[in-house]
Each structure stands twice: as structure tokens, then as C-alpha cells.
Short mmCIF file of C-alpha atoms in Angstrom, two decimals:
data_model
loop_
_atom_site.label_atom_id
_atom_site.label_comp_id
_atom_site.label_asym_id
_atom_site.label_seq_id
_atom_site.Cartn_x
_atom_site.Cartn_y
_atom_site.Cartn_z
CA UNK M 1 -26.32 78.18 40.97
CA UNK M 2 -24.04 77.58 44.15
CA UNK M 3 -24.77 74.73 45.86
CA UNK M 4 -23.52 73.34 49.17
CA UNK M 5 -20.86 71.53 47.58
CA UNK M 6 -20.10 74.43 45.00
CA UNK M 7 -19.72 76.58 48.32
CA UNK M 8 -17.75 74.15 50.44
CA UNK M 9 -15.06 73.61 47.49
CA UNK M 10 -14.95 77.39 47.14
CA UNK M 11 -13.94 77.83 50.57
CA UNK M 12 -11.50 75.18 50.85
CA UNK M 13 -9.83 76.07 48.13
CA UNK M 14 -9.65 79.88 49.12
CA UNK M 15 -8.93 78.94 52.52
CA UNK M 16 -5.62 77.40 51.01
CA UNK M 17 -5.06 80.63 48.51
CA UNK M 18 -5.08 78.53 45.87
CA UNK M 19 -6.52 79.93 42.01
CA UNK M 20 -9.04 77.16 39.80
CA UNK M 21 -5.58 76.79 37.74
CA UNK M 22 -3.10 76.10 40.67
CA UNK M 23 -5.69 73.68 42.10
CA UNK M 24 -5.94 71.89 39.28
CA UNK M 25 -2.34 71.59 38.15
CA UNK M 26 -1.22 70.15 42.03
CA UNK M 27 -4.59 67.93 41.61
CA UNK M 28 -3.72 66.63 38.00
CA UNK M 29 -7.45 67.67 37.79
CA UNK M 30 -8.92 69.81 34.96
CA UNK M 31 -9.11 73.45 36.29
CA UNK M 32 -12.70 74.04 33.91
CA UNK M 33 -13.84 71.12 35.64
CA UNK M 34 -13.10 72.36 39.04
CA UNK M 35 -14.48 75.47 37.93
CA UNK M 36 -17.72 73.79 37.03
CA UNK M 37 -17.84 72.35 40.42
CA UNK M 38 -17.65 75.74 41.75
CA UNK M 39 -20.28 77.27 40.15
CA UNK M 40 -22.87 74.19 40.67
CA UNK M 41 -23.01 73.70 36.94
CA UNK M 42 -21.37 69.73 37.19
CA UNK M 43 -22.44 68.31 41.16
CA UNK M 44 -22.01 64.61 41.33
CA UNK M 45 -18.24 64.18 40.92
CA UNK M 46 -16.63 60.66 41.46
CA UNK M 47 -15.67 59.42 44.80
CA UNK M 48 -11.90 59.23 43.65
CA UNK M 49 -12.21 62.73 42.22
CA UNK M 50 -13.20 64.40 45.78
CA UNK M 51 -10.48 62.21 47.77
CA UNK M 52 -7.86 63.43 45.21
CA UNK M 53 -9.26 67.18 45.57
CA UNK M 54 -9.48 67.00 49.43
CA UNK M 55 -6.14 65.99 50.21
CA UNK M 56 -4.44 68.62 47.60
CA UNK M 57 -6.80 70.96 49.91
CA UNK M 58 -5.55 69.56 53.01
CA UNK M 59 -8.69 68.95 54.31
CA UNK M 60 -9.07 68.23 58.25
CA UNK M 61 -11.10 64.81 58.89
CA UNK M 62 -14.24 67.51 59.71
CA UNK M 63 -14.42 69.30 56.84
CA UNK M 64 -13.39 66.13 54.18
CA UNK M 65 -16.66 64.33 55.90
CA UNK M 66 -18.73 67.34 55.90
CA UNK M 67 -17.51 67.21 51.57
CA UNK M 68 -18.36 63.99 51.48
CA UNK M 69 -21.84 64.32 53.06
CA UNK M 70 -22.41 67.12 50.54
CA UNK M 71 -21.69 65.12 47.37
CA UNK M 72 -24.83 63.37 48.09
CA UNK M 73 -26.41 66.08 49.27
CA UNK M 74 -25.70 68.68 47.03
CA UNK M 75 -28.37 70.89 47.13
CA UNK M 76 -27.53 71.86 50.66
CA UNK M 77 -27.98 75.61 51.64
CA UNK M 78 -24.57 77.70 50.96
CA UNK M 79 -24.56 80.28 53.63
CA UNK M 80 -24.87 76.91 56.05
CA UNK M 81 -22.25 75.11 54.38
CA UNK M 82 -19.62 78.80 54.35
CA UNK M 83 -20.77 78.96 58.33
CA UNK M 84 -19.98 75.52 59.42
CA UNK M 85 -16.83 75.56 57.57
CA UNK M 86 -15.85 78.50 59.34
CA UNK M 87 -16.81 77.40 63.25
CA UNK M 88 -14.93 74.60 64.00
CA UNK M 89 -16.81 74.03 66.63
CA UNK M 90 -19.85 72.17 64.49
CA UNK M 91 -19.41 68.66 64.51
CA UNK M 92 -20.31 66.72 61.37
CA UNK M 93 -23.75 65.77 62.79
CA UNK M 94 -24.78 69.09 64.12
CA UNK M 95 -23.86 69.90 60.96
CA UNK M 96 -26.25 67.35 58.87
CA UNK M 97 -28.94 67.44 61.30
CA UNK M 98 -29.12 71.15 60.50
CA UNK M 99 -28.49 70.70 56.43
CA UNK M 100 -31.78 68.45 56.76
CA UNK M 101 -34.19 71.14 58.72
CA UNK M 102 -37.82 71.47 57.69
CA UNK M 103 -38.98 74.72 57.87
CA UNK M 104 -42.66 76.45 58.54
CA UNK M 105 -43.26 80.38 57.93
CA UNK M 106 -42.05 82.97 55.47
CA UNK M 107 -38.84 83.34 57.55
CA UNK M 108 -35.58 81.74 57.75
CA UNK M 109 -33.01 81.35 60.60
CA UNK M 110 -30.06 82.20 60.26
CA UNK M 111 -27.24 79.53 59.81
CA UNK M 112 -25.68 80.89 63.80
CA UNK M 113 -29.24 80.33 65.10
CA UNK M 114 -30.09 76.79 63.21
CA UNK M 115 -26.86 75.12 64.69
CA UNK M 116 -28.01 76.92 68.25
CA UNK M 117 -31.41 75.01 67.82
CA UNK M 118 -30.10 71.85 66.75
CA UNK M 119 -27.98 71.78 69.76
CA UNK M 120 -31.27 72.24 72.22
CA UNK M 121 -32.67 69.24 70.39
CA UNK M 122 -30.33 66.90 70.84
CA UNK M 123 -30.85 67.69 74.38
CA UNK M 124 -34.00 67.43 74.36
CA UNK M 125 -35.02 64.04 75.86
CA UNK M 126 -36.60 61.25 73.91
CA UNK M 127 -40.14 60.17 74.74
CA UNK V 1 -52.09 59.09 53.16
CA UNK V 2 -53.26 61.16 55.55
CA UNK V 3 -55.86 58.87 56.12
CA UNK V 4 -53.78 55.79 56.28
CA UNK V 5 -51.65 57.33 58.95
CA UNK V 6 -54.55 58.46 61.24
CA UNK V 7 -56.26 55.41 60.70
CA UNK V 8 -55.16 53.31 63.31
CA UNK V 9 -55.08 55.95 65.83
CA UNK V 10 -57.36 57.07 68.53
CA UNK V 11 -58.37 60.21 67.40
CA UNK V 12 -61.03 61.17 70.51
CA UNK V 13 -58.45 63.57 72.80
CA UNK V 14 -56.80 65.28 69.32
CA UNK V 15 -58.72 68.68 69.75
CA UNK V 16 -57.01 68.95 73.15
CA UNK V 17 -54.00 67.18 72.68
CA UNK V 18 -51.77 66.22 69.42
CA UNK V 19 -49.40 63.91 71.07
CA UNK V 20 -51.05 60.59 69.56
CA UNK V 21 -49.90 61.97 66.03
CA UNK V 22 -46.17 62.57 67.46
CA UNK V 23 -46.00 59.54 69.19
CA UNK V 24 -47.19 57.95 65.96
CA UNK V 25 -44.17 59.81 63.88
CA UNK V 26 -41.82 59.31 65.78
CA UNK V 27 -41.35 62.87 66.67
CA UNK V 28 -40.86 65.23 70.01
CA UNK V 29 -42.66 68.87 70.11
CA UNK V 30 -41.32 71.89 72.11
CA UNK V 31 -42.07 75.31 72.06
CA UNK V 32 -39.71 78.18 72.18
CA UNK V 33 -39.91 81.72 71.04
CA UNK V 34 -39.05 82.12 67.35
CA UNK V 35 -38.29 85.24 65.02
CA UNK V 36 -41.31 87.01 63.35
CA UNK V 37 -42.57 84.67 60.42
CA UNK V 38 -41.18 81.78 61.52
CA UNK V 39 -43.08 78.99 62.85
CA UNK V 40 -41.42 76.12 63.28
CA UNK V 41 -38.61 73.78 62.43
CA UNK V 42 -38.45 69.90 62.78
CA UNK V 43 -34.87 68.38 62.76
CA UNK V 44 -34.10 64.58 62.53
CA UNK V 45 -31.73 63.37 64.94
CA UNK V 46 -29.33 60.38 64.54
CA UNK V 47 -31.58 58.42 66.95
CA UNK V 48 -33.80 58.91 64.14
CA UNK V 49 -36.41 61.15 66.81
CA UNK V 50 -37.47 64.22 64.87
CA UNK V 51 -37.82 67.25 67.25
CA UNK V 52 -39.73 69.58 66.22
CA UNK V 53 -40.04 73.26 67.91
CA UNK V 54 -42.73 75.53 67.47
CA UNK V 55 -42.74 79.18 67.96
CA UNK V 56 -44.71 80.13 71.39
CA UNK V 57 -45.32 83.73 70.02
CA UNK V 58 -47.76 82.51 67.26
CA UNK V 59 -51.82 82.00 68.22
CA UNK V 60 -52.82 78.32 69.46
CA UNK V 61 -54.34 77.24 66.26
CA UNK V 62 -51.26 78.11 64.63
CA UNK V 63 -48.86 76.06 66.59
CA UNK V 64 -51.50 73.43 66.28
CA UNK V 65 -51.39 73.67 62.37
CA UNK V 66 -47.57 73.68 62.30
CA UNK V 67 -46.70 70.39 64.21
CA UNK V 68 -49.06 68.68 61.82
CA UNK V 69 -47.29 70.19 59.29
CA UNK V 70 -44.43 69.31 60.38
CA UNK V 71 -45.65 65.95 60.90
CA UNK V 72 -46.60 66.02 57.40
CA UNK V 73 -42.83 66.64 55.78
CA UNK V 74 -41.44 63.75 58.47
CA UNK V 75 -44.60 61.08 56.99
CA UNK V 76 -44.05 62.36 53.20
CA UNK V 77 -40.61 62.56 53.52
CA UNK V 78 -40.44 65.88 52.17
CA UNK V 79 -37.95 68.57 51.98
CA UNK V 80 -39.05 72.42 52.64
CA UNK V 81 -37.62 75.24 50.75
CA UNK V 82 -33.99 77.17 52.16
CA UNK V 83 -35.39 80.26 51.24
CA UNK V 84 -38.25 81.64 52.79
CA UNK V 85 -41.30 83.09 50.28
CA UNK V 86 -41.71 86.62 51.65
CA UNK V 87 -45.11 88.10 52.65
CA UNK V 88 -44.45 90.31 49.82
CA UNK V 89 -44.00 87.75 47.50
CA UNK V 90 -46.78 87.20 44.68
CA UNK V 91 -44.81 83.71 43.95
CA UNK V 92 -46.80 80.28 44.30
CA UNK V 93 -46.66 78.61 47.33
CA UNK V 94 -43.69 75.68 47.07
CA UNK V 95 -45.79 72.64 46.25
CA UNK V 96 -44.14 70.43 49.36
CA UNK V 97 -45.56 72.86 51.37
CA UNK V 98 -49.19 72.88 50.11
CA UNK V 99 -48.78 68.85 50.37
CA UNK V 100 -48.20 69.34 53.80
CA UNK V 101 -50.73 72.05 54.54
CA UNK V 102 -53.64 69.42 52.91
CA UNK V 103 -51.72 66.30 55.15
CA UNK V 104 -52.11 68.65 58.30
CA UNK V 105 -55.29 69.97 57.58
CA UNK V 106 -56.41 66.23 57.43
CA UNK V 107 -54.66 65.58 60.48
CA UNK V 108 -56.71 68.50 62.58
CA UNK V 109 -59.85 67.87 60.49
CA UNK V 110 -60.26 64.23 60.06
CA UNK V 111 -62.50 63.87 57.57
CA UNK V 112 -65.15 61.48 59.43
CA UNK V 113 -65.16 63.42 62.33
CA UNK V 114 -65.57 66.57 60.18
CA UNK V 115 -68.64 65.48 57.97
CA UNK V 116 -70.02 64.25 61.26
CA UNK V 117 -69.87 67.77 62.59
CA UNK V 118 -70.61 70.24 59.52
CA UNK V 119 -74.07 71.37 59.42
CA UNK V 120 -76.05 70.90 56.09
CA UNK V 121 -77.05 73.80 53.95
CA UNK V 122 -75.20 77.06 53.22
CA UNK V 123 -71.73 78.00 54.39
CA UNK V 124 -71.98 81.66 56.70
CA UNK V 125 -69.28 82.73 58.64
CA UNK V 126 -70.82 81.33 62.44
CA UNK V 127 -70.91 78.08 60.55
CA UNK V 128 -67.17 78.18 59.88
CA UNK V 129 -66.38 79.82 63.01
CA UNK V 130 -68.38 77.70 64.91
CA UNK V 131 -66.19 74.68 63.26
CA UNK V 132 -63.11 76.28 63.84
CA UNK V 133 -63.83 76.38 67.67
CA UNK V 134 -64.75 72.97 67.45
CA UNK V 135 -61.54 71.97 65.55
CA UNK V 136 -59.29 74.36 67.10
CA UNK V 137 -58.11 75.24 63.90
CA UNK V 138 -57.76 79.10 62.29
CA UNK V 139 -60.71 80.58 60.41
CA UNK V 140 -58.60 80.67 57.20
CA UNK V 141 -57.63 76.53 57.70
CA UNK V 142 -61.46 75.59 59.08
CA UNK V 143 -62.58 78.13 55.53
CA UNK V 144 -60.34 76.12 53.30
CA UNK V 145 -61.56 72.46 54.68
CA UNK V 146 -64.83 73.39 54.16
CA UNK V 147 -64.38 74.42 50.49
CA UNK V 148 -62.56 71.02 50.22
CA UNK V 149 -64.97 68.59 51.57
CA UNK V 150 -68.18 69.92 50.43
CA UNK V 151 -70.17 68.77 48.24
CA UNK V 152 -71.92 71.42 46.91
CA UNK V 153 -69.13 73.31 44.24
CA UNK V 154 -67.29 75.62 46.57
CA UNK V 155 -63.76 77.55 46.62
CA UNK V 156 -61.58 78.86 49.11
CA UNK V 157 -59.25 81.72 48.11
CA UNK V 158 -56.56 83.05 49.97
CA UNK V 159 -54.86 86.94 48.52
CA UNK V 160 -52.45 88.42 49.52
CA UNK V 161 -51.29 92.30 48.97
CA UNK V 162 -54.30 92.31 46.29
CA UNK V 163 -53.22 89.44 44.71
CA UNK V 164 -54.12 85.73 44.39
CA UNK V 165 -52.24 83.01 46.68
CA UNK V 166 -54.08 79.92 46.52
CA UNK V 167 -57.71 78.32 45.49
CA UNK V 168 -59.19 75.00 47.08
CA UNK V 169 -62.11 73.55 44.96
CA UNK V 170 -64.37 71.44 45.86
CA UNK V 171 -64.96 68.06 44.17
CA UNK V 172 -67.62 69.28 42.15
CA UNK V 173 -65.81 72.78 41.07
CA UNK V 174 -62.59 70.40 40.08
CA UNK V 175 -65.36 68.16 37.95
CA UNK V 176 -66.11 71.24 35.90
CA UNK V 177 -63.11 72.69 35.63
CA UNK V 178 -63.51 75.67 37.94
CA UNK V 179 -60.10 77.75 37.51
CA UNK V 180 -58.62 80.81 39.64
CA UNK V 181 -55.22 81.30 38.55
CA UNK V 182 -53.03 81.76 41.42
CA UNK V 183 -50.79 85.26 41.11
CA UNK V 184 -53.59 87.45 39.46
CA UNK V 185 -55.36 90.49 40.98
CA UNK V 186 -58.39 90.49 43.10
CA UNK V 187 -60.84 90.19 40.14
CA UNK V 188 -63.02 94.07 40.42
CA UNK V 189 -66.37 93.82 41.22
CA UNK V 190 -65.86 90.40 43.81
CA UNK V 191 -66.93 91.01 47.38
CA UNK V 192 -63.29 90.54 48.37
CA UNK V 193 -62.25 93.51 46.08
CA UNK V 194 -64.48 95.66 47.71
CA UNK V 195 -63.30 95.12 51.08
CA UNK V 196 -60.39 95.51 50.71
CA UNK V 197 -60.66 98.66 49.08
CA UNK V 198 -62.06 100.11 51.91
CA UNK V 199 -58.90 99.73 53.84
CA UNK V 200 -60.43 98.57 57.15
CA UNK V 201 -60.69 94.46 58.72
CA UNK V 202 -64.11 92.98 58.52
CA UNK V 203 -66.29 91.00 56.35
CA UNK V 204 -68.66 90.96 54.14
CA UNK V 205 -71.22 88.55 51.58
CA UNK V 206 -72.88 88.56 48.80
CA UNK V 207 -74.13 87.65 45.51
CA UNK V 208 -72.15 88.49 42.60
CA UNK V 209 -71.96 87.22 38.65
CA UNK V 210 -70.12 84.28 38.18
CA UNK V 211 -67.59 84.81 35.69
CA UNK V 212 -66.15 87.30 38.23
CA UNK V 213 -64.08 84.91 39.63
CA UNK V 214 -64.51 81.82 37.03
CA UNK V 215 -63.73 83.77 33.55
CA UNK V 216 -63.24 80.72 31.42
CA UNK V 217 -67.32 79.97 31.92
CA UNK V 218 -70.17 81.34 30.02
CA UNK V 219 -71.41 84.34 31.38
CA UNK V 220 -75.32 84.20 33.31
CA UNK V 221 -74.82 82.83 36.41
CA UNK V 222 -75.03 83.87 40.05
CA UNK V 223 -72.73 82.77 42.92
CA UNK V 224 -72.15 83.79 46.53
CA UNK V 225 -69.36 85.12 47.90
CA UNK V 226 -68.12 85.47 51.50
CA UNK V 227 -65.15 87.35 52.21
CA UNK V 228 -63.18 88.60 54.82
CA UNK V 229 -60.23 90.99 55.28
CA UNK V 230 -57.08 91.32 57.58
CA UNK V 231 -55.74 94.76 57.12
CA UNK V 232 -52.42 94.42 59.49
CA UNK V 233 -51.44 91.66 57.27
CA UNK V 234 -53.13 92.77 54.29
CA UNK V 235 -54.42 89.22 54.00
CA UNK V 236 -58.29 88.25 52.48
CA UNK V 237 -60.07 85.28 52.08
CA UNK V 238 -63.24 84.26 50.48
CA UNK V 239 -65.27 81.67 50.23
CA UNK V 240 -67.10 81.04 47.00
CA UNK V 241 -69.99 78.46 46.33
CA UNK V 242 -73.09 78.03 43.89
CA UNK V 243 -76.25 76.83 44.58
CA UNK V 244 -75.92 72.54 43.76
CA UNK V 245 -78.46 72.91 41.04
CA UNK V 246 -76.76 76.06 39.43
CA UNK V 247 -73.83 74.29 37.99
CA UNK V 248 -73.35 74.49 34.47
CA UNK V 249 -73.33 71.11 33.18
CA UNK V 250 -69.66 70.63 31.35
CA UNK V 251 -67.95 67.42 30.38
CA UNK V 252 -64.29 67.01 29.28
CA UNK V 253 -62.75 64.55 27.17
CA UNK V 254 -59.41 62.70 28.54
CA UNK V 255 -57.21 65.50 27.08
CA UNK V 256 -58.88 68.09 29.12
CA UNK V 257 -61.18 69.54 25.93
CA UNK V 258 -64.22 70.51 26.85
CA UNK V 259 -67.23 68.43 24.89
CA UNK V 260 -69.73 69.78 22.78
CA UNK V 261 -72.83 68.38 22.57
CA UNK V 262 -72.91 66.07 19.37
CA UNK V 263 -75.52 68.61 16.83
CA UNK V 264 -75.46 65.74 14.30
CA UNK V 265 -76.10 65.63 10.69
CA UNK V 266 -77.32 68.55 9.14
CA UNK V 267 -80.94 68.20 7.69
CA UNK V 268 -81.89 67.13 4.31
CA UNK V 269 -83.30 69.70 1.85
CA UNK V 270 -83.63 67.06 -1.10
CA UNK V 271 -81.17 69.29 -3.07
CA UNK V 272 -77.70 67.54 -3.46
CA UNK V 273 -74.87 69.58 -2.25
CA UNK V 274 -72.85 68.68 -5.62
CA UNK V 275 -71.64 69.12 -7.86
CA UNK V 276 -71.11 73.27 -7.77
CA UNK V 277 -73.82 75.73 -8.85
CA UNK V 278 -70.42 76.77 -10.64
CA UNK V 279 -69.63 73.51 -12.43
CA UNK V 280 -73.36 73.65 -13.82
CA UNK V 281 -72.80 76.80 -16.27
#
């Protein structure tokens, strides 16, 4: 199933038109491991693992936080994960702050309008 | 818990004003208009304030209902679903969310102010509307409290699209096992059935068998039933109850068997079961 982390690896790695195999031979990394980490089927992968990956990915500070955050998190929604990535203009907090929203109702926001939101709430003044 | 965290609190103003219960989580409320279905979102922010919007389009009781929900995943600490469960959707609710539903309902309803209110003797539908006024909460919410905290065995049942969502028991329906499996058809011959197959909103009572509903029971019994029907959202609910006294009796051992009542030894004939009329040729 993807994951947030799943989707965020995805991306980077496209993002750098790189295959599973390429990835994994610059990374001295397995390639079916990567692969696993892909498709959600492995999820909590070593500290040392994910630096090593992120800087064969050339990751910018952003993003490599936003990995980071996911490891621990890694049943974060996808679509919000492939959005963020792709507007650079989330910061990492708008970005977790979102990743944790409770919801109420049988419909979802979608990942343009829950950033939009979070925004107006940090606004919002404290009581 | 819900208890616990309204204990403390002064609960006098809460029919007019939930603030004392988002003062007490730590959490802001603001209203905005949201997309159809949607009610409302809470977010945590790095202050550690949760903010938590509700949509302005949706009736009062309903806004009401969600902050407390809301307030109910920031107390329990629980996470809600990515994926919303369409209207359509015969699935169970997420059980987070009926955790928080039960926390909120609690929070709207407290339970001493709510048994100090409800009027003895049967349920009818100006004795839940009349407690929904009182509450400020929705018919369906003030329906399913009701079924919850009486004491005579009584369910609330909430269908969807002809279908079963969700059944509160009462104490005493729980005691004897009382079962309406979620994601089955509107049993035929309930009250609710009938409505709805007339197609139009309204409501309706009466008494019906039993084992309508409750189809793991002996047959032979009479219950009531009052229903009602939402046709623009194809939504019915319906209250259930017995009379206290028409209960069948039935006790359970710890694994959930149910116990029959002990018929002893068999009686003595003063002819010896043994050996075999067989063995005696």
C-alpha cells in the first residue's frame, strides 16, 4: 500500500530520473529493498539508511526534513505528501500540521485546500 | 473519560455556549464555509493550540456535535481516517470515529444533567424532540443518547440507503446479548422498512414481533418500534425498546455461551441402564 514515505521516495527518486537499480547501485543500497520502500511493503528503515538515500537524491534541507518526519510517520496520506513535494512553497510545519488533520464528514479536502486552511489557522489568534 | 474531562468544569452555560470545553482542550473554534460533507477539521499547531474550523453551511446542532467531536480526537488522542466513508458506502463506521461520536455525545449530553431532564416512562418522538431542544443536539444524536442511557432495554439504529449503519443498546439489551449486525438490510416487516418503502419523509410507530430486528432470540415476543425517515438523504432511524418486564431472561457464561438452565439428573425408573438388553441374549 503506498504510504507517505513510499510516495515521498517515489518522487524524489523520479524527480532525479533515476530507475530502483541506478538508485541503488550510486546508494550501495539494495535496489529490492528500495523497491520495498516504494511500495510500503518495508516502512521503518534505519536512520543511516535514509541519510545515505537522501543525499544520493540530492535532497534540499525541505524535502530531507519533510523524509525524515515521514519515517516516523509513515502512514501519512500520499496525495499530501506528492503535493507538498511539488509546491515549494510549504514549509515543513505547514506541512506536518496538515499530515496530522482530524477530519469530521464523509468528505475530504483536497491536499491544495488543507495547506490553504492550515495557513488561516496559524493566523488565527490564540485565546 | 468523558466524564473525567467534564468533571471539573462548569457545565451551566454549555447549551448556549461550548467554549468551557475548548478552553479546557486547549483548542480555538472558527467557522468557515466548507465543501458538501465536510464538517470540520481540527489541526494542532506548534504552539500546541488545536484550531479547529467548522463548516457554517451545516445546521446548529451539527456544528455543535462536531467541535465536541473534535474535542474528542484532541482528549483521546486519536487519529481520523484520510479517506472519507462515502454516503454510499455500506462500510462500518471507523471505530475512532464512533469513540468520538460517544465522547461528544457525552460532552453535549452530560449524563447527570440528562437523567435529570428525561421524563420517565415510554420513549415517543415529542419526548426526544423535546430533549433535543433542550440539549441543542440533532434528533438522530438526542435518539441515540436516549437508547444509551436508559434503563429500560432500548436500541437506536441508524440505515442508510436500506442498509444498517450503526446500533446503540442500552445496558440492559448489551446484558442479554441484543445483536443488530451493522451492514445488513432493513429487516422486512420493521416499521422502518415500511417507511421507507413508501418513498416519502415522515415517521411512524408501532408494535412489531421481536425477532424482527433481534433474530438470534426465541421467537414470541412483542417490541415497539419508532422510526423515522429522511428521503433527501435516504437516511432512517429507529428507536427500538421492550417493555422492562418483557425481557427474556438469558445468562452467559465468561466465553459468551449462552446458559442453559441446569435439567439435572434424569429420573430413576428402578431398571439399571446396564448392561445391554443385547448383552443379555
Amino acid at each position: 500500500m503506498q504510504s507517505g514515505l513510499s510516495s515521498a521516495l517515489r518522487k524524489l527518486r523520479e524527480r532525479r530520473t533515476l530507475s530502483i537499480r541506478e538508485l541503488g547501485r550510486l546508494a550501495n543500497i539494495d535496489h529490492a529493498y528500495i523497491h520495498r520502500l516504494e511500495t510500503g511493503e518495508k516502512s521503518s528503515p534505519s536512520p543511516d539508511l535514509i541519510g545515505t538515500l537522501l543525499s544520493t537524491l540530492k535532497a534540499n534541507p525541505r524535502d530531507a526534513a519533510i523524509v525524515k518526519w515521514l519515517v516516523e510517520h509513515s502512514d501519512a496520506w500520499g496525495e499530501l505528501v506528492e503535493f507538498t513535494l511539488d509546491d515549494p512553497s510549504v514549509t515543513v510545519e505547514e506541512f506536518t500540521m496538515a499530515a496530522g488533520v482530524r477530519h469530521r464528514g464523509n468528505a475530504r479536502p483536497t491536499p491544495a485546500l488543507l495547506i490553504e486552511r492550515v495557513r488561516r489557522a496559524l493566523s488565527v489568534d490564540g485565546q | 473519560m468523558a466524564r473525567a474531562f467534564i468533571a471539573s468544569l462548569d457545565l451551566r452555560n454549555i447549551r448556549k455556549d461550548l467554549s468551557v470545553y475548548l478552553r479546557a482542550a486547549g483548542a480555538i473554534c472558527i467557522e468557515e464555509e466548507m465543501g458538501d460533507g465536510e464538517s470540520g477539521t481540527t489541526f494542532t499547531r506548534p504552539d500546541g493550540k488545536h484550531v479547529t474550523t467548522v463548516n457554517s453551511r451545516e445546521s446548529e446542532e451539527r456544528r455543535r456535535f462536531t467541535v465536541c467531536h473534535e474535542i474528542a480526537h484532541i482528549m483521546l488522542k486519536l487519529p481520523s481516517s484520510h479517506e472519507g466513508v462515502p454516503t454510499w458506502s455500506f462500510a462500518k463506521r471507523h471505530p475512532n470515529e464512533i469513540a468520538c461520536d460517544w465522547f461528544a455525545a457525552e460532552l453535549l449530553m452530560p449524563y447527570k444533567q440528562w437523567l435529570e431532564s428525561v421524563p420517565k416512562g415510554e420513549p415517543s418522538f415529542e419526548v426526544i424532540e423535546r430533549m433535543a431542544a433542550e440539549f441543542r443536539c440533532s434528533y438522530p444524536a438526542t435518539a441515540s443518547r436516549y437508547a444509551a442511557l436508559a434503563t429500560a432495554p432500548c436500541a437506536f439504529v441508524t440505515m442508510e440507503h436500506g442498509m444498517v449503519r450503526y446500533a446503540a443498546r442500552s445496558t440492559a439489551l448489551r446484558r442479554v446479548r441484543a445483536w443488530i449486525s451493522p451492514r445488513t438490510p432493513i429487516p422486512q416487516g420493521s416499521v422502518a422498512h415500511g417507511l421507507r418503502s413508501a418513498g416519502l419523509s415522515g415517521h411512524a410507530s408501532g408494535e412489531i414481533a421481536h425477532d424482527v430486528w433481534f433474530e438470534n432470540w426465541e421467537p414470541g415476543l412483542d417490541m415497539n418500534e419508532m422510526s423515522r425517515h429522511y428521503r433527501s438523504t435516504d437516511t432512517t432511524t429507529s428507536l427500538l425498546w421492550f417493555e422492562a418486564e418483557e425481557l427474556p431472561e438469558r445468562e452467559f457464561d465468561r466465553f459468551g455461551r449462552q446458559m442453559r438452565e441446569d435439567e439435572g439428573l434424569e429420573e430413576l425408573t428402578g431398571e439399571l441402564p446396564w448392561p445391554g438388553k443385547s448383552r443379555r441374549k
